XYZ file of C-alpha atoms in Angstrom:
767
model
C 4.368 -11.703 26.287
C 1.605 -14.166 26.981
C -1.516 -12.865 28.592
C -1.961 -16.214 30.271
C -0.742 -18.444 33.087
C 2.956 -17.725 33.459
C 3.725 -21.418 33.764
C 1.387 -22.614 31.006
C 3.185 -24.916 28.643
C 6.328 -25.015 30.788
C 5.467 -28.345 32.366
C 6.609 -31.337 30.329
C 6.369 -34.966 31.279
C 8.909 -37.722 31.279
C 8.310 -41.460 31.255
C 6.597 -42.556 34.448
C 4.974 -39.182 35.066
C 1.610 -40.531 33.954
C 1.648 -43.140 36.706
C 2.748 -40.538 39.235
C -0.135 -38.343 38.199
C -2.558 -41.231 38.654
C -1.204 -42.010 42.123
C -1.559 -38.393 43.118
C -5.075 -38.408 41.755
C -5.958 -41.328 44.046
C -4.531 -39.599 47.132
C -7.080 -38.026 49.475
C -5.264 -34.685 49.385
C -3.836 -32.907 46.384
C -1.443 -30.021 46.232
C -3.219 -26.723 45.625
C -2.300 -24.659 42.574
C -0.229 -21.649 43.656
C -2.120 -18.399 43.664
C -1.017 -16.089 40.889
C -0.451 -12.397 41.390
C -2.612 -9.808 39.672
C 0.251 -8.852 37.372
C 0.761 -12.471 36.370
C -2.920 -12.892 35.616
C -2.982 -9.798 33.385
C 0.412 -9.841 31.683
C 1.416 -13.501 31.917
C 4.643 -12.931 33.851
C 5.710 -11.986 37.363
C 7.494 -8.903 38.565
C 10.383 -11.123 39.595
C 10.882 -12.081 35.942
C 12.131 -8.543 35.276
C 14.365 -8.087 38.308
C 17.536 -9.567 36.795
C 19.045 -10.291 33.413
C 19.027 -14.028 34.162
C 15.316 -14.113 34.936
C 14.515 -11.876 31.944
C 16.373 -14.192 29.550
C 14.623 -17.182 31.118
C 11.279 -15.435 30.605
C 11.906 -14.717 26.903
C 13.016 -18.328 26.400
C 10.141 -19.845 28.335
C 8.704 -22.907 26.546
C 5.555 -22.004 24.641
C 3.097 -23.971 22.523
C 4.151 -23.827 18.830
C 0.622 -24.154 17.424
C -0.279 -20.495 16.877
C 3.132 -19.705 15.396
C 2.852 -22.654 13.008
C -0.566 -21.546 11.762
C 0.664 -17.990 11.248
C 3.703 -19.274 9.352
C 1.421 -21.223 7.026
C -0.933 -18.278 6.447
C 1.916 -15.824 5.868
C 3.548 -18.132 3.341
C 0.238 -18.596 1.515
C -0.374 -14.851 1.338
C 3.149 -14.247 0.046
C 2.642 -16.884 -2.661
C -0.412 -14.945 -3.822
C 1.322 -11.591 -3.365
C 4.234 -12.561 -5.620
C 1.931 -12.985 -8.610
C 0.151 -9.702 -7.918
C 1.687 -6.803 -6.005
C 5.275 -8.058 -6.435
C 4.519 -8.032 -10.155
C 5.240 -11.515 -11.479
C 2.291 -11.322 -13.870
C 3.577 -8.132 -15.532
C 7.295 -8.562 -15.014
C 8.078 -8.088 -18.707
C 6.434 -4.646 -18.613
C 8.279 -3.629 -15.465
C 11.777 -4.693 -16.485
C 12.161 -3.817 -20.143
C 15.278 -5.373 -21.607
C 17.291 -2.959 -23.721
C 14.848 -0.059 -23.404
C 16.007 3.286 -21.987
C 14.301 3.269 -18.599
C 15.070 5.433 -15.578
C 14.972 3.432 -12.361
C 14.964 4.404 -8.716
C 16.874 1.892 -6.561
C 17.787 2.639 -2.959
C 21.441 2.234 -3.882
C 22.462 3.340 -7.359
C 24.692 0.298 -7.900
C 21.612 -1.962 -7.728
C 20.332 -2.805 -11.189
C 17.834 -5.409 -12.420
C 19.153 -8.558 -14.037
C 18.211 -9.450 -17.617
C 14.522 -10.227 -17.896
C 14.784 -14.019 -17.980
C 17.041 -13.943 -14.921
C 14.569 -11.676 -13.126
C 11.974 -14.381 -13.678
C 14.401 -16.807 -12.039
C 14.679 -14.451 -9.056
C 10.902 -14.531 -8.741
C 10.898 -18.329 -9.021
C 13.325 -18.523 -6.104
C 11.143 -16.127 -4.104
C 8.027 -18.142 -4.973
C 9.663 -21.412 -3.915
C 10.803 -19.764 -0.690
C 7.286 -18.539 0.103
C 5.883 -21.998 -0.704
C 8.460 -23.600 1.583
C 7.486 -21.229 4.394
C 3.829 -22.087 3.891
C 4.486 -25.851 3.980
C 7.248 -25.725 6.580
C 9.500 -27.578 4.155
C 13.270 -27.020 4.468
C 12.196 -24.088 6.559
C 15.457 -22.175 7.102
C 16.471 -22.519 3.465
C 13.018 -21.445 2.313
C 13.128 -18.369 4.557
C 16.540 -17.404 3.199
C 15.377 -17.914 -0.392
C 12.337 -15.713 0.181
C 14.143 -13.110 2.254
C 17.132 -12.530 -0.052
C 15.093 -12.208 -3.238
C 12.325 -10.171 -1.580
C 14.656 -7.502 -0.214
C 16.585 -7.410 -3.501
C 13.361 -6.595 -5.372
C 12.295 -4.213 -2.599
C 15.536 -2.202 -2.729
C 15.466 -2.243 -6.524
C 12.522 0.162 -6.812
C 11.771 2.883 -4.251
C 8.722 3.973 -6.233
C 6.943 0.754 -5.194
C 7.665 1.209 -1.507
C 4.843 1.220 0.977
C 4.397 0.326 4.608
C 2.950 -3.126 4.126
C 5.625 -4.244 1.656
C 8.191 -3.220 4.261
C 6.246 -5.150 6.896
C 6.317 -8.330 4.793
C 10.099 -8.132 4.651
C 10.331 -7.625 8.396
C 8.099 -10.608 9.141
C 10.079 -12.749 6.712
C 13.270 -11.744 8.529
C 11.756 -12.589 11.910
C 10.473 -15.972 10.759
C 13.960 -16.841 9.517
C 15.225 -16.686 13.096
C 12.209 -18.389 14.682
C 11.219 -22.014 15.093
C 8.187 -21.665 12.869
C 8.359 -25.240 11.541
C 7.607 -26.985 14.849
C 3.892 -27.339 14.149
C 1.977 -28.542 11.058
C 5.031 -28.689 8.815
C 6.661 -31.103 6.420
C 9.877 -30.669 8.389
C 8.046 -32.069 11.406
C 7.174 -35.182 9.414
C 10.761 -35.556 8.235
C 12.275 -34.882 11.665
C 10.163 -36.240 14.535
C 12.538 -34.616 17.035
C 11.200 -31.136 16.206
C 7.594 -32.093 15.595
C 5.272 -30.320 18.005
C 8.259 -29.079 20.026
C 8.128 -26.022 22.224
C 9.250 -22.648 20.882
C 10.765 -19.889 23.042
C 8.411 -17.130 24.115
C 10.427 -14.437 22.314
C 9.138 -15.865 19.018
C 5.674 -14.662 19.978
C 6.921 -11.551 21.751
C 8.662 -10.308 18.615
C 5.692 -10.794 16.302
C 3.178 -9.366 18.753
C 5.347 -6.346 19.445
C 5.855 -5.789 15.706
C 2.121 -5.719 15.068
C 1.615 -3.485 18.100
C 4.176 -1.051 16.636
C 2.396 -1.048 13.273
C -0.888 -0.084 14.888
C 0.355 2.250 17.596
C 2.906 4.254 15.573
C 0.332 4.582 12.784
C -2.007 6.061 15.382
C 0.660 8.427 16.706
C 1.350 9.608 13.148
C -2.372 10.295 12.751
C -2.199 12.837 15.572
C -1.037 15.172 12.806
C -3.281 18.243 12.571
C -4.301 17.468 8.981
C -5.647 14.066 10.015
C -7.362 15.286 13.172
C -9.068 18.098 11.240
C -10.237 15.688 8.539
C -8.183 16.806 5.511
C -6.057 13.716 4.856
C -8.640 11.274 3.480
C -11.809 13.376 3.113
C -12.662 11.801 -0.257
C -13.151 8.383 1.374
C -16.428 9.490 2.959
C -18.050 9.393 -0.494
C -17.326 5.659 -0.889
C -20.319 3.329 -0.793
C -18.874 1.515 2.222
C -19.758 4.533 4.352
C -23.359 4.754 3.117
C -24.767 3.265 6.366
C -23.106 6.049 8.353
C -24.475 8.651 5.960
C -27.998 7.621 6.929
C -27.544 9.323 10.299
C -24.656 11.746 9.679
C -23.869 14.283 6.948
C -20.933 13.378 4.751
C -18.738 16.019 6.399
C -19.193 14.408 9.818
C -18.730 10.944 8.348
C -15.343 12.100 7.087
C -14.352 13.785 10.348
C -15.743 11.337 12.908
C -15.813 7.961 11.163
C -12.982 8.060 8.635
C -10.479 10.189 10.541
C -11.641 9.896 14.137
C -12.379 6.186 13.907
C -9.082 5.458 12.156
C -7.134 7.391 14.783
C -8.776 5.679 17.749
C -8.512 2.211 16.254
C -4.805 2.526 15.455
C -3.974 3.937 18.878
C -5.878 1.256 20.792
C -5.824 -1.891 18.630
C -2.510 -3.190 19.959
C -3.607 -2.801 23.581
C -7.054 -4.252 23.016
C -5.642 -7.312 21.257
C -3.246 -8.017 24.116
C -5.698 -8.380 26.995
C -8.159 -11.257 27.335
C -11.082 -9.081 28.335
C -10.872 -6.691 25.392
C -9.637 -9.124 22.724
C -13.085 -10.144 21.366
C -14.003 -6.488 20.813
C -10.615 -5.850 19.198
C -11.135 -8.793 16.844
C -14.454 -7.383 15.695
C -13.270 -3.824 15.054
C -9.899 -4.812 13.601
C -11.494 -7.343 11.246
C -14.131 -4.833 10.149
C -11.403 -2.230 9.609
C -9.227 -4.464 7.435
C -12.163 -5.796 5.432
C -13.119 -2.196 4.640
C -9.538 -1.402 3.645
C -9.548 -4.311 1.221
C -12.388 -2.566 -0.628
C -11.194 1.024 -0.231
C -7.598 0.656 -1.390
C -5.579 -1.417 -3.823
C -3.166 -2.740 -1.200
C -2.951 -6.379 -2.199
C -2.680 -8.910 0.607
C -2.104 -6.388 3.401
C -5.621 -6.524 4.935
C -5.525 -10.318 4.926
C -1.994 -10.388 6.328
C -3.094 -8.176 9.214
C -6.102 -10.418 9.794
C -3.700 -13.369 9.957
C -1.662 -11.633 12.674
C -4.614 -11.106 15.022
C -4.732 -14.724 16.335
C -1.104 -14.348 17.440
C -2.448 -12.412 20.426
C -4.611 -15.361 21.499
C -3.420 -18.262 23.640
C -0.739 -20.146 21.678
C -2.714 -23.408 21.832
C -5.864 -22.003 20.193
C -5.393 -24.082 16.978
C -5.580 -27.295 19.000
C -8.916 -26.299 20.470
C -10.158 -24.996 17.120
C -9.289 -28.037 14.984
C -10.483 -30.438 17.677
C -14.040 -29.563 16.630
C -13.503 -30.844 13.073
C -14.722 -34.330 12.035
C -12.381 -37.161 12.946
C -11.896 -38.294 9.330
C -10.124 -34.982 8.623
C -7.640 -35.401 11.477
C -4.840 -36.910 9.310
C -4.542 -33.700 7.255
C -5.307 -31.228 10.046
C -2.870 -29.856 12.619
C -2.322 -31.774 15.840
C -5.030 -31.344 18.425
C -3.526 -33.356 21.268
C -2.421 -31.170 24.203
C 1.188 -30.821 25.253
C 4.407 -30.411 23.307
C 7.761 -32.104 23.440
C 10.763 -30.278 24.920
C 13.101 -28.202 22.808
C 16.731 -27.127 23.411
C 15.696 -23.637 22.257
C 13.792 -23.127 25.509
C 14.741 -22.720 29.155
C 12.893 -25.055 31.511
C 12.359 -24.617 35.228
C 12.806 -27.403 37.738
C 9.455 -28.520 39.110
C 9.189 -29.247 42.814
C 6.929 -32.129 43.825
C 5.014 -32.629 47.099
C 6.736 -33.718 50.285
C 10.342 -34.867 49.865
C 9.771 -36.046 46.329
C 11.382 -33.876 43.684
C 10.912 -34.135 39.952
C 12.714 -32.521 37.084
C 11.893 -31.991 33.484
C 12.965 -34.634 30.978
C 16.580 -35.105 30.125
C 16.341 -33.155 26.909
C 15.284 -30.049 28.793
C 16.218 -30.631 32.422
C 18.981 -28.077 32.652
C 17.938 -24.550 33.561
C 21.352 -23.147 32.740
C 21.216 -20.388 30.166
C 23.046 -21.085 26.941
C 24.542 -18.607 24.508
C 21.646 -19.048 22.059
C 19.179 -18.115 24.799
C 21.055 -14.930 25.591
C 21.423 -14.058 21.915
C 17.678 -14.515 21.425
C 16.928 -12.129 24.267
C 19.500 -9.576 23.088
C 18.145 -9.700 19.540
C 14.581 -9.217 20.759
C 15.487 -6.143 22.807
C 17.677 -4.556 20.121
C 15.202 -5.253 17.333
C 12.285 -3.687 19.199
C 14.381 -0.659 20.138
C 15.317 -0.230 16.481
C 11.691 -0.537 15.378
C 10.559 2.131 17.837
C 13.448 4.402 16.807
C 13.349 4.041 13.020
C 10.042 5.881 12.422
C 11.612 8.919 14.100
C 15.112 8.659 12.622
C 14.521 11.312 9.965
C 16.924 13.729 11.642
C 19.681 11.377 10.429
C 18.528 10.767 6.827
C 17.648 14.410 6.175
C 18.220 14.145 2.443
C 15.114 11.968 2.132
C 12.910 14.492 3.922
C 10.520 16.469 1.777
C 7.185 17.904 2.884
C 6.855 14.580 4.652
C 9.719 13.007 6.549
C 11.802 10.173 5.205
C 11.335 7.517 2.581
C 7.727 6.426 2.554
C 7.439 2.874 3.831
C 9.061 2.470 7.218
C 7.444 5.275 9.219
C 3.944 3.737 9.491
C 2.410 7.072 8.421
C -0.235 5.231 6.455
C -2.742 7.352 4.531
C -1.817 10.476 6.502
C -1.024 12.484 3.375
C -2.917 12.770 0.096
C -1.532 14.652 -2.894
C -2.778 16.053 -6.170
C -0.602 17.365 -8.987
C -1.859 20.229 -11.131
C 1.151 21.129 -13.231
C 4.446 19.386 -14.067
C 6.966 20.875 -16.480
C 10.417 19.532 -17.342
C 12.756 21.950 -19.107
C 16.128 21.076 -20.607
C 18.887 23.405 -21.749
C 21.762 22.332 -23.986
C 24.939 23.654 -22.377
C 26.774 23.836 -25.719
C 24.145 25.330 -28.015
C 21.968 27.072 -25.452
C 18.896 25.410 -26.980
C 15.934 25.122 -24.599
C 13.084 22.660 -24.849
C 10.527 20.696 -22.878
C 10.158 17.010 -22.062
C 7.021 14.998 -21.602
C 6.639 14.451 -17.832
C 7.439 10.829 -17.104
C 9.543 10.219 -20.194
C 11.862 7.198 -19.807
C 10.074 6.038 -16.658
C 6.965 4.101 -15.685
C 6.568 5.753 -12.279
C 5.032 9.037 -11.142
C 6.371 8.990 -7.602
C 9.536 10.913 -8.437
C 7.484 14.120 -8.449
C 7.244 14.166 -4.629
C 10.701 13.010 -3.523
C 13.929 14.931 -3.905
C 16.136 11.824 -3.921
C 14.140 10.321 -6.799
C 14.114 13.638 -8.644
C 17.906 13.706 -8.459
C 18.082 10.148 -9.826
C 15.614 11.015 -12.589
C 17.543 14.143 -13.623
C 20.801 12.173 -13.696
C 19.164 9.515 -15.854
C 17.776 12.119 -18.278
C 21.234 13.672 -18.476
C 22.557 10.288 -19.615
C 19.836 9.544 -22.175
C 19.263 12.946 -23.828
C 22.651 13.016 -25.662
C 21.252 10.156 -27.768
C 18.811 12.736 -29.124
C 21.459 15.372 -29.949
C 21.078 17.270 -26.684
C 24.602 17.695 -25.347
C 25.341 17.953 -21.631
C 21.802 19.088 -20.761
C 20.685 20.999 -17.703
C 17.384 19.749 -16.288
C 14.828 21.949 -14.491
C 11.603 20.784 -12.871
C 8.542 22.904 -12.157
C 6.218 20.686 -10.107
C 3.024 21.950 -8.473
C 1.535 19.852 -5.690
C -1.316 20.162 -3.229
C -1.001 18.132 -0.046
C -4.045 17.482 2.103
C -6.271 19.967 0.216
C -3.929 22.959 0.550
C -3.004 25.412 -2.196
C -1.264 24.079 -5.267
C 2.342 25.210 -4.838
C 5.834 24.412 -6.034
C 7.641 21.639 -4.198
C 11.094 22.172 -5.763
C 12.887 25.296 -6.879
C 12.369 25.598 -10.680
C 15.513 27.745 -11.036
C 17.894 24.976 -9.934
C 19.569 22.610 -12.392
C 18.916 19.301 -10.643
C 21.692 17.529 -12.571
C 24.384 19.662 -10.956
C 22.489 20.279 -7.698
C 24.004 18.888 -4.526
C 22.193 16.069 -2.770
C 23.235 13.926 0.191
C 21.181 11.414 2.179
C 22.405 13.044 5.406
C 22.009 16.741 4.581
C 18.862 18.847 4.109
C 17.738 19.336 0.532
C 18.552 22.958 -0.329
C 16.351 23.123 -3.438
C 13.222 21.929 -1.633
C 10.632 24.706 -1.384
C 8.956 25.027 2.042
C 5.361 23.939 2.511
C 3.261 27.065 3.066
C 1.617 25.829 6.243
C 0.755 29.408 7.237
C -1.840 29.339 4.463
C -3.557 26.204 5.825
C -6.376 28.244 7.464
C -7.591 29.038 3.926
C -8.893 25.475 3.511
C -12.313 26.059 5.100
C -12.661 29.069 2.800
C -11.937 26.788 -0.173
C -14.910 24.641 0.761
C -17.166 27.710 0.994
C -16.060 28.971 -2.418
C -16.447 25.566 -4.069
C -19.875 25.153 -2.501
C -21.049 28.422 -4.055
C -20.222 27.318 -7.621
C -22.438 25.427 -10.035
C -21.648 21.929 -11.282
C -20.010 23.124 -14.492
C -17.608 25.618 -12.922
C -14.270 24.386 -11.652
C -11.646 26.077 -9.526
C -7.928 25.704 -8.757
C -6.218 27.431 -5.820
C -2.615 28.556 -6.370
C 0.079 29.832 -4.003
C 3.469 31.058 -5.181
C 6.670 32.515 -3.783
C 7.997 36.068 -4.265
C 10.220 36.440 -7.320
C 8.726 33.424 -9.126
C 6.064 33.230 -11.803
C 3.665 30.696 -13.274
C 3.544 30.315 -17.048
C 0.234 28.815 -18.058
C -1.626 27.945 -21.238
C -5.424 28.035 -21.187
C -6.873 25.240 -23.290
C -9.419 26.178 -25.925
C -11.871 23.887 -24.134
C -11.841 26.192 -21.109
C -14.054 29.215 -21.518
C -14.718 32.117 -19.174
C -11.391 31.627 -17.362
C -10.484 34.236 -14.767
C -7.768 34.849 -12.170
C -8.790 36.270 -8.806
C -6.255 37.279 -6.146
C -6.877 36.138 -2.570
C -3.693 37.350 -0.872
C -0.556 39.225 -1.869
C 0.023 41.053 -5.143
C 0.509 39.587 -8.621
C 1.324 40.873 -12.090
C -0.446 39.119 -14.965
C 1.304 39.263 -18.351
C -0.729 38.455 -21.469
C 2.000 37.144 -23.743
C 0.383 37.759 -27.141
C -0.851 41.235 -26.227
C 2.404 42.119 -24.431
C 0.403 43.790 -21.676
C 0.758 43.618 -17.893
C -1.952 43.979 -15.260
C -1.309 44.339 -11.531
C -3.892 42.765 -9.243
C -4.513 43.319 -5.545
C -6.505 41.024 -3.180
C -10.130 40.807 -4.326
C -9.373 41.888 -7.931
C -9.703 39.586 -10.923
C -8.960 39.447 -14.634
C -10.191 37.281 -17.480
C -7.605 35.429 -19.588
C -8.234 34.289 -23.147
C -8.495 30.633 -24.088
C -5.928 29.205 -26.488
C -3.194 31.602 -25.350
C -0.293 31.837 -22.872
C -0.105 34.109 -19.876
C 2.284 34.537 -16.943
C 1.460 35.307 -13.315
C 4.298 36.996 -11.382
C 4.291 37.233 -7.590
C 5.465 40.782 -6.841
C 4.498 41.065 -3.159
C 7.012 40.622 -0.360
C 5.253 37.475 0.874
C 3.646 34.549 -0.925
C 0.704 35.281 -3.182
C -2.537 33.313 -3.308
C -4.944 33.345 -6.210
C -7.447 31.095 -7.883
C -8.382 30.100 -11.412
C -12.114 29.897 -12.085
C -13.119 28.304 -15.383
C -15.769 26.350 -17.229
C -15.004 23.423 -19.500
C -17.173 24.626 -22.356
C -16.582 21.517 -24.457
C -17.700 19.266 -21.611
C -20.669 21.520 -20.866
C -21.775 21.492 -24.510
C -21.423 17.723 -24.637
C -23.537 17.272 -21.510
C -26.141 19.623 -22.934
C -26.303 17.540 -26.116
C -26.571 14.352 -24.042
C -29.496 15.825 -22.114
C -31.324 16.678 -25.337
C -30.699 13.199 -26.778
C -31.951 11.574 -23.576
C -35.144 13.624 -23.697
C -35.734 12.647 -27.339
C -35.097 8.981 -26.529
C -37.563 9.072 -23.630
C -40.245 10.672 -25.813
C -39.737 7.995 -28.455
C -40.049 5.206 -25.890
C -43.209 6.518 -24.249
C -44.815 7.447 -27.588
C -45.021 11.217 -27.054
C -42.669 12.073 -29.938
C -44.955 13.283 -32.737
C -42.427 14.293 -35.372
C -40.295 11.803 -37.342
C -36.647 11.672 -36.324
C -33.949 12.692 -38.812
C -31.713 9.859 -40.090
C -28.806 10.718 -37.761
C -31.111 10.275 -34.724
C -32.757 7.027 -35.879
C -30.363 4.848 -33.736
C -32.045 6.329 -30.635
C -35.119 4.250 -31.424
C -33.238 0.946 -31.067
C -33.623 -1.241 -27.986
C -31.188 -0.926 -25.105
C -29.519 -4.271 -25.806
C -29.152 -3.608 -29.545
C -25.417 -2.971 -30.005
C -25.821 -2.528 -33.768
C -27.348 0.899 -33.131
C -23.918 2.200 -32.123
C -22.374 0.874 -35.301
C -25.142 2.376 -37.460
C -24.929 5.783 -35.805
C -23.347 8.270 -38.179
C -23.324 11.257 -35.852
C -20.321 11.010 -33.466
C -22.244 12.596 -30.584
C -25.110 10.110 -30.965
C -22.625 7.237 -31.108
C -20.880 8.505 -27.984
C -24.224 8.935 -26.231
C -25.263 5.348 -26.989
C -21.919 3.997 -25.829
C -22.186 6.000 -22.645
C -25.646 4.628 -21.977
C -24.522 1.057 -22.543
C -21.521 1.537 -20.272
C -23.706 2.968 -17.519
C -26.032 0.009 -17.874
C -23.088 -2.398 -17.575
C -21.787 -0.582 -14.506
C -25.219 -0.746 -12.893
C -25.464 -4.435 -13.711
C -22.072 -5.108 -12.140
C -22.968 -3.194 -9.009
C -26.263 -5.028 -8.627
C -24.721 -8.439 -9.303
C -25.208 -11.177 -6.739
C -22.485 -12.606 -4.550
C -21.916 -15.672 -6.738
C -21.527 -13.563 -9.865
C -19.084 -11.248 -8.088
C -17.043 -14.188 -6.851
C -16.999 -15.705 -10.315
C -15.864 -12.425 -11.845
C -13.147 -12.077 -9.201
C -11.984 -15.671 -9.679
C -11.815 -15.346 -13.463
C -9.801 -12.134 -13.216
C -7.331 -13.674 -10.776
C -7.101 -16.814 -12.866
C -5.960 -14.960 -15.956
C -3.571 -12.826 -13.906
C -1.913 -15.850 -12.307
C -2.061 -17.759 -15.582
C -0.034 -15.096 -17.361
C 2.576 -15.072 -14.604
C 2.988 -18.856 -14.758
C 3.198 -19.005 -18.553
C 5.647 -16.105 -18.838
C 7.788 -17.694 -16.119
C 7.778 -20.993 -17.994
C 8.880 -19.199 -21.180
C 11.733 -17.486 -19.317
C 12.906 -20.739 -17.700
C 12.890 -22.433 -21.097
C 14.932 -19.557 -22.533
C 17.529 -19.931 -19.769
C 17.680 -23.695 -20.163
C 17.819 -24.162 -23.946
C 18.076 -20.649 -25.375
C 15.707 -18.369 -27.259
C 13.358 -19.946 -29.822
C 12.642 -18.384 -33.242
C 10.969 -14.997 -33.016
C 7.713 -16.258 -34.531
C 7.409 -19.002 -31.921
C 8.202 -16.579 -29.086
C 5.559 -14.173 -30.392
C 2.921 -16.922 -30.427
C 3.845 -18.025 -26.905
C 3.602 -14.507 -25.494
C 0.298 -13.937 -27.304
C -1.069 -17.127 -25.753
C 0.091 -15.988 -22.300
C -1.599 -12.609 -22.858
C -4.956 -14.194 -23.630
C -7.755 -12.744 -21.502
C -11.361 -13.590 -20.881
C -13.649 -12.552 -23.777
C -15.391 -9.844 -21.762
C -12.109 -8.154 -20.909
C -11.012 -8.196 -24.542
C -14.328 -6.707 -25.575
C -14.025 -4.012 -22.928
C -10.547 -3.169 -24.167
C -11.825 -2.908 -27.724
C -14.582 -0.586 -26.541
C -12.083 1.668 -24.794
C -10.155 1.972 -28.021
C -13.344 2.740 -29.924
C -14.267 5.375 -27.355
C -10.932 7.076 -27.923
C -11.645 7.117 -31.652
C -15.093 8.518 -30.937
C -13.657 11.333 -28.845
C -11.161 12.077 -31.581
C -13.928 12.358 -34.149
C -15.931 14.577 -31.855
């Protein structure tokens, strides 16, 4: 609803009204403006507007200035044009949809499959043209349908790419399809003067405002989760440089609890309300803009922060663009939106009859004089009510789609539980068993797929197991059973199994409407251990690392200790475990507080033999890393002595490269000792990182622009190649190879950085 005069924008003039207005202006007495009620001043509508269905429909179809909606349409289309080349994946489409390669995919519906690669590029071209048409307001309905159909097809094609903001883009695209978004600053308005600067019904604004309110408010309600309130969901964010100003007055623990978690909770709960009311809107603009600008630096979430910034002006008066662009120089007026006040009538709106003074009575112009409600007005009101009810219900509909519930409810993306849960994976093992031969083996986690999200979702795990069951017979594994042993920590809890490792997922039952029987419960009763984790970790030195494990009775963990990990021990915190040293064929029973050392380079098994879950921790030191750091420290000390002239003894030949200048890259090439070479590369990389961090604004903008240029460039060139292939067929392989190589061309610095990464890998291998 409008937080403004309830009759603002509803008055439209007909021919002769100007003269009438002048005559009234000359009269000694003028009619006083009716006094508005308090409710009308605050909410923009009267209590009487809600007393009957007729008045409610008339309210939702009240004529409203199209300016703000037109500007939002243009901004949304522009952001989607940019988004298509980036987060939607146009620039790396050939890597995402590999023609002919065995790839496991995760569509919402299993019958959905990607088209051949060249045709997928055509789908993206249609989506791009649709987004461009929305931005320009050109063939608006057709453009919305082009964008909407292709966007949701791509969205449903890959559940692993789902997130809340991608879902929001689809919802806004759907809403714009039904709205009159091309009435202001559009090419359609130039082609069809009858719709140019015409009123739009109020429900167009109501729907968008309510949608944004839901995004904020439900996200805040979801953050009332105990993990968020206690500061465990996003604790790592407090270490980001963006929070350095807060760390000047608060310790990092309080920055995490009060600023990251407390501030995020309060902002989400209140942003929708603060944006709605005139008095609080300026403060809301400041905090919301600051919040989204921070998010653009904290997370890789594409256009989402900018899309949310574009929605904020929707809560202002609908005519704000007229006032804003009126301040621009007059020579820019031909290309700027209209600034003249008033809009022409539209059949999409319901107009009230206006009573004049005395016996004189005036009505609205002929095009809008009837106040009778039409079917389209009623349908608009019904759609608005049903849509908003559905949007409030859907985030809590998980009791219906129980098969998608895991440790968190439902498919991630439509619940607005943004950033409430953080996960870390310690151990993933995939075991297959040939039903015919009985042969057992292991698969590389992630084989045949480019995604890692299947590890947390039972529905995706079922799809992945089914896909592996189809592909493994190609490798002489007949009718395989597939078992997954996945260890996950959510919000800094113990690492524990999420799915039962004893269940063959290929033959396991799964239904979208029934609970997942092979999902292991989250051990929330062990959550109070988390403060103890922080105490234990705080007591360790920088070289000692620790992993906290929880397991169920009757299950065991088979683990291999890398040779790089020395002084590894297992200490029991709760329950009772039996540790089996495989090579020695010995078993040791441990009670709470007891520990045992396990040898590096060997297997061991930890059985939970207590009646309840067991908790234990691995404490270890990466001896290889520690030795490397020790060598680096010695080399740094030698280099400093050489530079300040305190080194009295001549350096051996293998250390001579340390005497070279910092900018002398030949010293790395001349270094014969792999540790010295790695040390010099590390120093140069640290210097480059420092230089990038200390770069000025212009240099940062240039770097950003160059990166985006090559990203967009590749998408355009690869699309052109695909369109050519569809039009005239495939060229010779040599020509196609040259074309793709040209499209893959990157800026020289990026190519050099890639070469250095490859060299670093070689250096590590030598070491």
